[in-house]
Amino acid sequence: MGIVEPQERIKNLSHCGTVIEVDKNMAVSRYYRSGTEMLRMANVYLNEGNHENAFILYMRYMTLFIEKIRQHPDFESVKPQVKAINKTIKEEIMPTTEKLRNKLLLQYKREYEQFLANKEAERLQEQREQANRAKRAAAAAAGGGVPSLIPANLHVQIDANNQPTAPDLGLLDQVVYPNDFPTGTNRSNLPSSGLLLPAVDTTGADRTSNASSKPAFDRNQKPQYNRTDSLLAGSLRTVNVPADTMNVFLQLAHANTSKSIETCGVLAGHLARNELYITHIIAPQQHGTPDSCNTMHEEQIFDVQDQMQLITLGWIHTHPTQTAFLSSVDLHTHCSYQMMMPEAIAIVCAPKYNTTGFFILTPHYGLDYIAQCRQSGFHPHPNDPPLFMDAQHIKMDSQAKIKVIDLRR
């Protein structure tokens, strides 16, 4: 597939930066927080030199606060904050985005010029090859027939006094035909003509060789997906989870679990090299029951995240008496996370069954279905098509250690 012209690439990039929707049923404060974290990620991409991703997120940030958030019915409640944000957009983000646009356009022009130069080189090479083929065909035609298969520079000198003789028929007795080809120890009966390879011990070496030639395949490993460092691809970025996260959280929740009460926490972390890293569990003030958990004073969570420059990557909670799954209430809780951050995960720990689930809403059905569902509390949902699935974009990190910020104290 040919490369796209520079102006068209910038146009595609800008379009990707405007693809953001505001759901009027989602709390407007969620979009305010989402924008704050979007800006943090854009700054990370800028510092890492990933100019495409930085440009896309700066564009989304401006689209959200200049245009889309005004469509929310509760816009007036955040209007003062948005006014301050728009001042920052005008003074800082717009100039930065314009510089990125010019830099990317220059990069795309260089790549396009190189592409054209390569295509021209290929065309000239093909012309030369066609000319050479035409010359060879003309030379063959001038020769008056089928060209000789003997190279012209090969000279054979025949000695008239040395005529060929018939082969020694005795040698035919030493020929080994396929049906007579010996195996194993029978090879020792052959005449030592030097025509056969020495016997190989098939009792060990061959089996070892055959076993090592088979491709190694660990069925316990999850499939790996090819990824790109551009948000244009639309694929989910990898979320790295410290391997001790679940055990640390279960210890944190032990007192509640012993009373069959759920415990919940926010998963927060940072972005680096286009991957997301969970680094903290933030346990907010909360009220739990045997089958639900509601957070309180969320502004305390936001203060911590602002102080530590953390972004929200999902949530974690226990099912003290049930298995690991997403209940109807859990689906609605997670919907707000995943709408703000497509990679956000829900970790469910079921200590009674010693199981853990890593879930997301199905991107092409479950997310939209739950976003449009207006029921509250526990209520039935259809199971087909599935509304949630196992998260395939996570990676367990045995080296990292999770940190806990407990705001319940």
GROMACS .gro file of C-alpha atoms in nm:
model
  409
    1MET     CA    1   0.000   0.000   0.000
    2GLY     CA    2   0.139   0.339  -0.099
    3ILE     CA    3   0.218   0.607   0.152
    4VAL     CA    4  -0.040   0.883   0.204
    5GLU     CA    5   0.043   1.239   0.100
    6PRO     CA    6   0.163   1.464   0.386
    7GLN     CA    7  -0.143   1.689   0.401
    8GLU     CA    8  -0.375   1.388   0.400
    9ARG     CA    9  -0.181   1.231   0.689
   10ILE     CA   10  -0.216   1.548   0.894
   11LYS     CA   11  -0.586   1.554   0.812
   12ASN     CA   12  -0.627   1.193   0.931
   13LEU     CA   13  -0.433   1.271   1.248
   14SER     CA   14  -0.649   1.575   1.321
   15HIS     CA   15  -0.966   1.373   1.263
   16CYS     CA   16  -0.849   1.111   1.512
   17GLY     CA   17  -0.797   1.392   1.761
   18THR     CA   18  -1.160   1.503   1.734
   19VAL     CA   19  -1.313   1.159   1.789
   20ILE     CA   20  -1.448   1.202   2.141
   21GLU     CA   21  -1.809   1.191   2.257
   22VAL     CA   22  -1.979   1.318   2.571
   23ASP     CA   23  -2.253   1.103   2.725
   24LYS     CA   24  -2.508   1.325   2.895
   25ASN     CA   25  -2.582   1.048   3.146
   26MET     CA   26  -2.222   1.036   3.265
   27ALA     CA   27  -2.130   1.274   3.546
   28VAL     CA   28  -1.974   1.586   3.397
   29SER     CA   29  -1.703   1.572   3.665
   30ARG     CA   30  -1.584   1.246   3.507
   31TYR     CA   31  -1.506   1.428   3.184
   32TYR     CA   32  -1.326   1.700   3.374
   33ARG     CA   33  -1.106   1.433   3.538
   34SER     CA   34  -1.065   1.248   3.210
   35GLY     CA   35  -0.941   1.566   3.044
   36THR     CA   36  -0.689   1.623   3.324
   37GLU     CA   37  -0.545   1.274   3.277
   38MET     CA   38  -0.556   1.307   2.899
   39LEU     CA   39  -0.332   1.612   2.927
   40ARG     CA   40  -0.090   1.422   3.152
   41MET     CA   41  -0.057   1.146   2.893
   42ALA     CA   42  -0.013   1.398   2.611
   43ASN     CA   43   0.275   1.557   2.802
   44VAL     CA   44   0.436   1.215   2.851
   45TYR     CA   45   0.415   1.141   2.479
   46LEU     CA   46   0.562   1.484   2.403
   47ASN     CA   47   0.856   1.431   2.639
   48GLU     CA   48   0.920   1.084   2.494
   49GLY     CA   49   0.922   1.221   2.139
   50ASN     CA   50   0.605   1.040   2.030
   51HIS     CA   51   0.473   1.346   1.848
   52GLU     CA   52   0.181   1.175   1.674
   53ASN     CA   53   0.025   1.053   1.998
   54ALA     CA   54   0.093   1.385   2.171
   55PHE     CA   55  -0.077   1.570   1.884
   56ILE     CA   56  -0.381   1.339   1.895
   57LEU     CA   57  -0.431   1.379   2.270
   58TYR     CA   58  -0.381   1.757   2.266
   59MET     CA   59  -0.644   1.774   1.990
   60ARG     CA   60  -0.884   1.558   2.191
   61TYR     CA   61  -0.828   1.772   2.499
   62MET     CA   62  -0.911   2.089   2.307
   63THR     CA   63  -1.210   1.926   2.136
   64LEU     CA   64  -1.346   1.812   2.473
   65PHE     CA   65  -1.324   2.146   2.652
   66ILE     CA   66  -1.380   2.390   2.367
   67GLU     CA   67  -1.667   2.206   2.200
   68LYS     CA   68  -1.803   1.878   2.335
   69ILE     CA   69  -1.837   1.938   2.710
   70ARG     CA   70  -2.071   2.230   2.642
   71GLN     CA   71  -2.327   1.975   2.521
   72HIS     CA   72  -2.352   1.819   2.869
   73PRO     CA   73  -2.666   1.921   3.061
   74ASP     CA   74  -2.457   1.987   3.375
   75PHE     CA   75  -2.201   2.202   3.198
   76GLU     CA   76  -2.281   2.503   3.416
   77SER     CA   77  -2.153   2.320   3.724
   78VAL     CA   78  -1.800   2.302   3.581
   79LYS     CA   79  -1.811   2.621   3.379
   80PRO     CA   80  -1.563   2.808   3.605
   81GLN     CA   81  -1.310   2.523   3.578
   82VAL     CA   82  -1.358   2.500   3.201
   83LYS     CA   83  -1.303   2.875   3.171
   84ALA     CA   84  -0.964   2.836   3.340
   85ILE     CA   85  -0.887   2.536   3.118
   86ASN     CA   86  -0.968   2.731   2.803
   87LYS     CA   87  -0.724   3.001   2.914
   88THR     CA   88  -0.453   2.734   2.941
   89ILE     CA   89  -0.555   2.596   2.602
   90LYS     CA   90  -0.518   2.936   2.440
   91GLU     CA   91  -0.187   3.027   2.605
   92GLU     CA   92  -0.009   2.691   2.612
   93ILE     CA   93  -0.178   2.397   2.440
   94MET     CA   94  -0.272   2.561   2.111
   95PRO     CA   95   0.084   2.692   2.046
   96THR     CA   96   0.232   2.351   2.140
   97THR     CA   97  -0.013   2.169   1.914
   98GLU     CA   98   0.061   2.402   1.623
   99LYS     CA   99   0.436   2.343   1.663
  100LEU     CA  100   0.369   1.968   1.662
  101ARG     CA  101   0.158   2.001   1.348
  102ASN     CA  102   0.441   2.182   1.164
  103LYS     CA  103   0.700   1.934   1.287
  104LEU     CA  104   0.488   1.636   1.182
  105LEU     CA  105   0.413   1.793   0.844
  106LEU     CA  106   0.786   1.837   0.783
  107GLN     CA  107   0.848   1.476   0.886
  108TYR     CA  108   0.571   1.351   0.658
  109LYS     CA  109   0.710   1.554   0.365
  110ARG     CA  110   1.055   1.399   0.412
  111GLU     CA  111   0.905   1.050   0.430
  112TYR     CA  112   0.694   1.119   0.121
  113GLU     CA  113   0.994   1.247  -0.076
  114GLN     CA  114   1.190   0.938   0.024
  115PHE     CA  115   0.897   0.721  -0.082
  116LEU     CA  116   0.885   0.888  -0.424
  117ALA     CA  117   1.263   0.857  -0.463
  118ASN     CA  118   1.246   0.486  -0.384
  119LYS     CA  119   0.963   0.435  -0.633
  120GLU     CA  120   1.163   0.616  -0.903
  121ALA     CA  121   1.470   0.402  -0.829
  122GLU     CA  122   1.256   0.090  -0.860
  123ARG     CA  123   1.115   0.215  -1.193
  124LEU     CA  124   1.463   0.281  -1.336
  125GLN     CA  125   1.585  -0.057  -1.218
  126GLU     CA  126   1.291  -0.225  -1.389
  127GLN     CA  127   1.367  -0.032  -1.711
  128ARG     CA  128   1.729  -0.152  -1.703
  129GLU     CA  129   1.620  -0.510  -1.647
  130GLN     CA  130   1.373  -0.490  -1.935
  131ALA     CA  131   1.644  -0.349  -2.164
  132ASN     CA  132   1.880  -0.631  -2.067
  133ARG     CA  133   1.612  -0.891  -2.134
  134ALA     CA  134   1.545  -0.735  -2.473
  135LYS     CA  135   1.918  -0.744  -2.560
  136ARG     CA  136   1.944  -1.111  -2.467
  137ALA     CA  137   1.637  -1.193  -2.673
  138ALA     CA  138   1.777  -1.003  -2.974
  139ALA     CA  139   2.114  -1.180  -2.943
  140ALA     CA  140   1.940  -1.518  -2.930
  141ALA     CA  141   1.736  -1.433  -3.242
  142ALA     CA  142   2.050  -1.321  -3.428
  143GLY     CA  143   2.211  -1.656  -3.348
  144GLY     CA  144   1.954  -1.827  -3.570
  145GLY     CA  145   1.806  -2.066  -3.322
  146VAL     CA  146   1.796  -2.177  -2.965
  147PRO     CA  147   2.089  -2.035  -2.775
  148SER     CA  148   2.351  -2.283  -2.660
  149LEU     CA  149   2.335  -2.392  -2.300
  150ILE     CA  150   2.717  -2.421  -2.294
  151PRO     CA  151   2.882  -2.098  -2.183
  152ALA     CA  152   3.072  -1.927  -2.462
  153ASN     CA  153   3.390  -1.905  -2.257
  154LEU     CA  154   3.401  -2.279  -2.188
  155HIS     CA  155   3.667  -2.450  -2.404
  156VAL     CA  156   3.683  -2.830  -2.413
  157GLN     CA  157   3.998  -2.994  -2.539
  158ILE     CA  158   3.960  -3.352  -2.662
  159ASP     CA  159   4.258  -3.587  -2.666
  160ALA     CA  160   4.222  -3.808  -2.976
  161ASN     CA  161   4.454  -4.069  -2.823
  162ASN     CA  162   4.246  -4.103  -2.506
  163GLN     CA  163   3.910  -4.252  -2.603
  164PRO     CA  164   3.640  -4.329  -2.340
  165THR     CA  165   3.613  -4.688  -2.227
  166ALA     CA  166   3.325  -4.891  -2.087
  167PRO     CA  167   3.275  -4.875  -1.709
  168ASP     CA  168   3.397  -5.150  -1.480
  169LEU     CA  169   3.090  -5.372  -1.439
  170GLY     CA  170   3.222  -5.488  -1.106
  171LEU     CA  171   3.139  -5.149  -0.957
  172LEU     CA  172   2.769  -5.214  -1.025
  173ASP     CA  173   2.769  -5.483  -0.758
  174GLN     CA  174   2.851  -5.216  -0.499
  175VAL     CA  175   2.556  -4.991  -0.584
  176VAL     CA  176   2.296  -4.980  -0.304
  177TYR     CA  177   1.941  -4.958  -0.436
  178PRO     CA  178   1.659  -4.798  -0.230
  179ASN     CA  179   1.489  -5.123  -0.135
  180ASP     CA  180   1.822  -5.266  -0.021
  181PHE     CA  181   1.927  -4.958   0.177
  182PRO     CA  182   2.040  -5.085   0.519
  183THR     CA  183   1.952  -4.936   0.854
  184GLY     CA  184   2.101  -4.965   1.199
  185THR     CA  185   2.373  -5.223   1.243
  186ASN     CA  186   2.319  -5.370   0.893
  187ARG     CA  187   2.521  -5.080   0.756
  188SER     CA  188   2.836  -5.254   0.872
  189ASN     CA  189   2.786  -5.519   0.603
  190LEU     CA  190   2.837  -5.269   0.323
  191PRO     CA  191   3.162  -5.250   0.133
  192SER     CA  192   3.376  -4.957   0.246
  193SER     CA  193   3.336  -4.762  -0.079
  194GLY     CA  194   3.303  -4.427   0.090
  195LEU     CA  195   2.962  -4.376  -0.077
  196LEU     CA  196   2.761  -4.385   0.249
  197LEU     CA  197   2.764  -4.168   0.558
  198PRO     CA  198   2.876  -4.341   0.877
  199ALA     CA  199   2.603  -4.499   1.087
  200VAL     CA  200   2.431  -4.280   1.347
  201ASP     CA  201   2.318  -4.403   1.686
  202THR     CA  202   1.938  -4.373   1.668
  203THR     CA  203   1.884  -4.479   2.029
  204GLY     CA  204   1.948  -4.134   2.174
  205ALA     CA  205   2.091  -3.866   1.951
  206ASP     CA  206   1.821  -3.885   1.685
  207ARG     CA  207   1.541  -3.868   1.935
  208THR     CA  208   1.704  -3.572   2.104
  209SER     CA  209   1.742  -3.399   1.770
  210ASN     CA  210   1.383  -3.466   1.672
  211ALA     CA  211   1.254  -3.341   2.005
  212SER     CA  212   1.458  -3.023   1.989
  213SER     CA  213   1.342  -2.956   1.634
  214LYS     CA  214   0.980  -2.925   1.744
  215PRO     CA  215   0.875  -2.567   1.819
  216ALA     CA  216   0.840  -2.494   2.189
  217PHE     CA  217   0.483  -2.399   2.279
  218ASP     CA  218   0.373  -2.317   2.629
  219ARG     CA  219  -0.005  -2.352   2.653
  220ASN     CA  220  -0.004  -2.154   2.976
  221GLN     CA  221   0.114  -1.842   2.796
  222LYS     CA  222  -0.146  -1.594   2.666
  223PRO     CA  223  -0.129  -1.507   2.299
  224GLN     CA  224   0.081  -1.207   2.208
  225TYR     CA  225  -0.053  -0.936   1.986
  226ASN     CA  226   0.140  -0.720   1.744
  227ARG     CA  227   0.125  -0.364   1.860
  228THR     CA  228   0.212  -0.020   1.732
  229ASP     CA  229   0.314   0.291   1.922
  230SER     CA  230   0.052   0.504   1.742
  231LEU     CA  231  -0.296   0.576   1.878
  232LEU     CA  232  -0.409   0.574   1.514
  233ALA     CA  233  -0.404   0.194   1.523
  234GLY     CA  234  -0.695   0.190   1.765
  235SER     CA  235  -0.562  -0.110   1.961
  236LEU     CA  236  -0.558  -0.120   2.340
  237ARG     CA  237  -0.231  -0.032   2.505
  238THR     CA  238  -0.079  -0.293   2.736
  239VAL     CA  239  -0.160  -0.256   3.106
  240ASN     CA  240   0.119  -0.385   3.331
  241VAL     CA  241  -0.005  -0.525   3.663
  242PRO     CA  242   0.234  -0.592   3.955
  243ALA     CA  243   0.203  -0.960   4.037
  244ASP     CA  244   0.155  -0.895   4.409
  245THR     CA  245  -0.145  -0.663   4.355
  246MET     CA  246  -0.411  -0.920   4.442
  247ASN     CA  247  -0.241  -1.054   4.756
  248VAL     CA  248  -0.172  -0.704   4.887
  249PHE     CA  249  -0.532  -0.601   4.825
  250LEU     CA  250  -0.671  -0.915   4.991
  251GLN     CA  251  -0.466  -0.834   5.302
  252LEU     CA  252  -0.604  -0.481   5.291
  253ALA     CA  253  -0.959  -0.620   5.265
  254HIS     CA  254  -0.916  -0.903   5.515
  255ALA     CA  255  -1.117  -0.743   5.797
  256ASN     CA  256  -1.413  -0.678   5.565
  257THR     CA  257  -1.381  -1.017   5.397
  258SER     CA  258  -1.404  -1.196   5.733
  259LYS     CA  259  -1.741  -1.021   5.778
  260SER     CA  260  -1.850  -1.100   5.418
  261ILE     CA  261  -1.830  -0.732   5.321
  262GLU     CA  262  -1.693  -0.615   4.987
  263THR     CA  263  -1.391  -0.385   4.963
  264CYS     CA  264  -1.295  -0.171   4.665
  265GLY     CA  265  -1.000   0.038   4.550
  266VAL     CA  266  -0.892   0.249   4.254
  267LEU     CA  267  -0.605   0.129   4.032
  268ALA     CA  268  -0.377   0.417   3.938
  269GLY     CA  269  -0.043   0.450   3.765
  270HIS     CA  270   0.139   0.615   3.478
  271LEU     CA  271   0.216   0.598   3.108
  272ALA     CA  272   0.560   0.516   2.969
  273ARG     CA  273   0.668   0.411   2.618
  274ASN     CA  274   0.305   0.368   2.513
  275GLU     CA  275   0.234   0.117   2.789
  276LEU     CA  276   0.031   0.172   3.106
  277TYR     CA  277   0.174   0.073   3.445
  278ILE     CA  278  -0.039   0.020   3.754
  279THR     CA  279   0.164   0.141   4.051
  280HIS     CA  280  -0.089   0.222   4.325
  281ILE     CA  281  -0.407   0.099   4.487
  282ILE     CA  282  -0.599   0.392   4.635
  283ALA     CA  283  -0.851   0.271   4.895
  284PRO     CA  284  -1.110   0.550   4.932
  285GLN     CA  285  -1.355   0.597   5.211
  286GLN     CA  286  -1.634   0.355   5.131
  287HIS     CA  287  -1.944   0.173   5.241
  288GLY     CA  288  -1.955  -0.199   5.169
  289THR     CA  289  -2.220  -0.470   5.184
  290PRO     CA  290  -2.202  -0.844   5.108
  291ASP     CA  291  -2.267  -0.775   4.739
  292SER     CA  292  -2.172  -0.411   4.672
  293CYS     CA  293  -1.930  -0.133   4.762
  294ASN     CA  294  -1.979   0.241   4.718
  295THR     CA  295  -1.699   0.497   4.735
  296MET     CA  296  -1.733   0.827   4.919
  297HIS     CA  297  -1.547   1.160   4.907
  298GLU     CA  298  -1.398   1.097   4.563
  299GLU     CA  299  -1.234   1.439   4.570
  300GLN     CA  300  -0.978   1.288   4.809
  301ILE     CA  301  -0.882   1.038   4.539
  302PHE     CA  302  -0.842   1.318   4.286
  303ASP     CA  303  -0.622   1.517   4.524
  304VAL     CA  304  -0.388   1.221   4.568
  305GLN     CA  305  -0.372   1.158   4.195
  306ASP     CA  306  -0.299   1.524   4.123
  307GLN     CA  307  -0.022   1.533   4.382
  308MET     CA  308   0.142   1.220   4.243
  309GLN     CA  309   0.056   1.279   3.875
  310LEU     CA  310  -0.129   0.945   3.858
  311ILE     CA  311  -0.383   0.841   3.597
  312THR     CA  312  -0.682   0.612   3.660
  313LEU     CA  313  -0.636   0.265   3.511
  314GLY     CA  314  -0.934   0.080   3.657
  315TRP     CA  315  -1.056  -0.058   3.988
  316ILE     CA  316  -1.032  -0.364   4.209
  317HIS     CA  317  -1.283  -0.517   4.448
  318THR     CA  318  -1.360  -0.836   4.636
  319HIS     CA  319  -1.643  -1.088   4.613
  320PRO     CA  320  -1.618  -1.237   4.964
  321THR     CA  321  -1.881  -1.507   4.912
  322GLN     CA  322  -1.911  -1.532   4.533
  323THR     CA  323  -1.701  -1.624   4.233
  324ALA     CA  324  -1.508  -1.377   4.015
  325PHE     CA  325  -1.743  -1.209   3.765
  326LEU     CA  326  -1.903  -0.869   3.700
  327SER     CA  327  -2.250  -0.827   3.850
  328SER     CA  328  -2.503  -0.591   3.696
  329VAL     CA  329  -2.392  -0.321   3.941
  330ASP     CA  330  -2.026  -0.393   3.862
  331LEU     CA  331  -2.097  -0.355   3.489
  332HIS     CA  332  -2.232  -0.005   3.543
  333THR     CA  333  -1.944   0.086   3.774
  334HIS     CA  334  -1.687  -0.029   3.523
  335CYS     CA  335  -1.863   0.144   3.234
  336SER     CA  336  -1.769   0.484   3.375
  337TYR     CA  337  -1.403   0.377   3.399
  338GLN     CA  338  -1.384   0.227   3.050
  339MET     CA  339  -1.561   0.518   2.882
  340MET     CA  340  -1.295   0.753   3.017
  341MET     CA  341  -1.002   0.515   2.958
  342PRO     CA  342  -1.056   0.234   2.703
  343GLU     CA  343  -0.779   0.024   2.864
  344ALA     CA  344  -0.929   0.045   3.217
  345ILE     CA  345  -0.962  -0.298   3.380
  346ALA     CA  346  -1.174  -0.441   3.660
  347ILE     CA  347  -0.998  -0.688   3.889
  348VAL     CA  348  -1.230  -0.910   4.093
  349CYS     CA  349  -1.083  -1.114   4.380
  350ALA     CA  350  -1.289  -1.411   4.504
  351PRO     CA  351  -1.097  -1.538   4.812
  352LYS     CA  352  -1.354  -1.807   4.897
  353TYR     CA  353  -1.285  -1.974   4.562
  354ASN     CA  354  -0.922  -1.861   4.540
  355THR     CA  355  -0.982  -1.709   4.195
  356THR     CA  356  -0.920  -1.371   4.034
  357GLY     CA  357  -1.081  -1.219   3.724
  358PHE     CA  358  -0.944  -0.944   3.498
  359PHE     CA  359  -1.235  -0.801   3.302
  360ILE     CA  360  -1.342  -0.534   3.054
  361LEU     CA  361  -1.675  -0.465   2.887
  362THR     CA  362  -1.683  -0.602   2.533
  363PRO     CA  363  -1.575  -0.298   2.326
  364HIS     CA  364  -1.816  -0.349   2.036
  365TYR     CA  365  -2.128  -0.435   2.233
  366GLY     CA  366  -2.114  -0.441   2.612
  367LEU     CA  367  -1.974  -0.089   2.656
  368ASP     CA  368  -2.246   0.073   2.445
  369TYR     CA  369  -2.521  -0.148   2.589
  370ILE     CA  370  -2.439  -0.065   2.951
  371ALA     CA  371  -2.391   0.304   2.869
  372GLN     CA  372  -2.747   0.311   2.733
  373CYS     CA  373  -2.898   0.108   3.018
  374ARG     CA  374  -3.096   0.334   3.252
  375GLN     CA  375  -3.173   0.081   3.526
  376SER     CA  376  -3.000   0.100   3.863
  377GLY     CA  377  -2.932  -0.145   4.142
  378PHE     CA  378  -2.924  -0.518   4.066
  379HIS     CA  379  -3.117  -0.598   3.751
  380PRO     CA  380  -3.098  -0.861   3.477
  381HIS     CA  381  -2.898  -0.816   3.157
  382PRO     CA  382  -2.889  -1.047   2.853
  383ASN     CA  383  -2.591  -1.280   2.839
  384ASP     CA  384  -2.575  -1.318   2.461
  385PRO     CA  385  -2.386  -1.147   2.313
  386PRO     CA  386  -2.160  -1.128   2.619
  387LEU     CA  387  -2.139  -0.792   2.795
  388PHE     CA  388  -1.792  -0.847   2.946
  389MET     CA  389  -1.485  -1.052   2.871
  390ASP     CA  390  -1.141  -1.142   3.004
  391ALA     CA  391  -0.896  -0.857   2.950
  392GLN     CA  392  -0.642  -0.963   2.688
  393HIS     CA  393  -0.422  -0.653   2.706
  394ILE     CA  394  -0.278  -0.705   3.055
  395LYS     CA  395   0.072  -0.824   3.144
  396MET     CA  396   0.173  -0.945   3.488
  397ASP     CA  397   0.496  -0.791   3.617
  398SER     CA  398   0.675  -1.008   3.872
  399GLN     CA  399   0.940  -0.741   3.938
  400ALA     CA  400   0.715  -0.446   4.023
  401LYS     CA  401   0.561  -0.400   4.369
  402ILE     CA  402   0.222  -0.238   4.422
  403LYS     CA  403   0.191   0.056   4.662
  404VAL     CA  404  -0.116   0.125   4.875
  405ILE     CA  405  -0.270   0.458   4.972
  406ASP     CA  406  -0.542   0.392   5.229
  407LEU     CA  407  -0.775   0.689   5.267
  408ARG     CA  408  -1.013   0.499   5.498
  409ARG     CA  409  -0.804   0.586   5.805
   0.00000   0.00000   0.00000
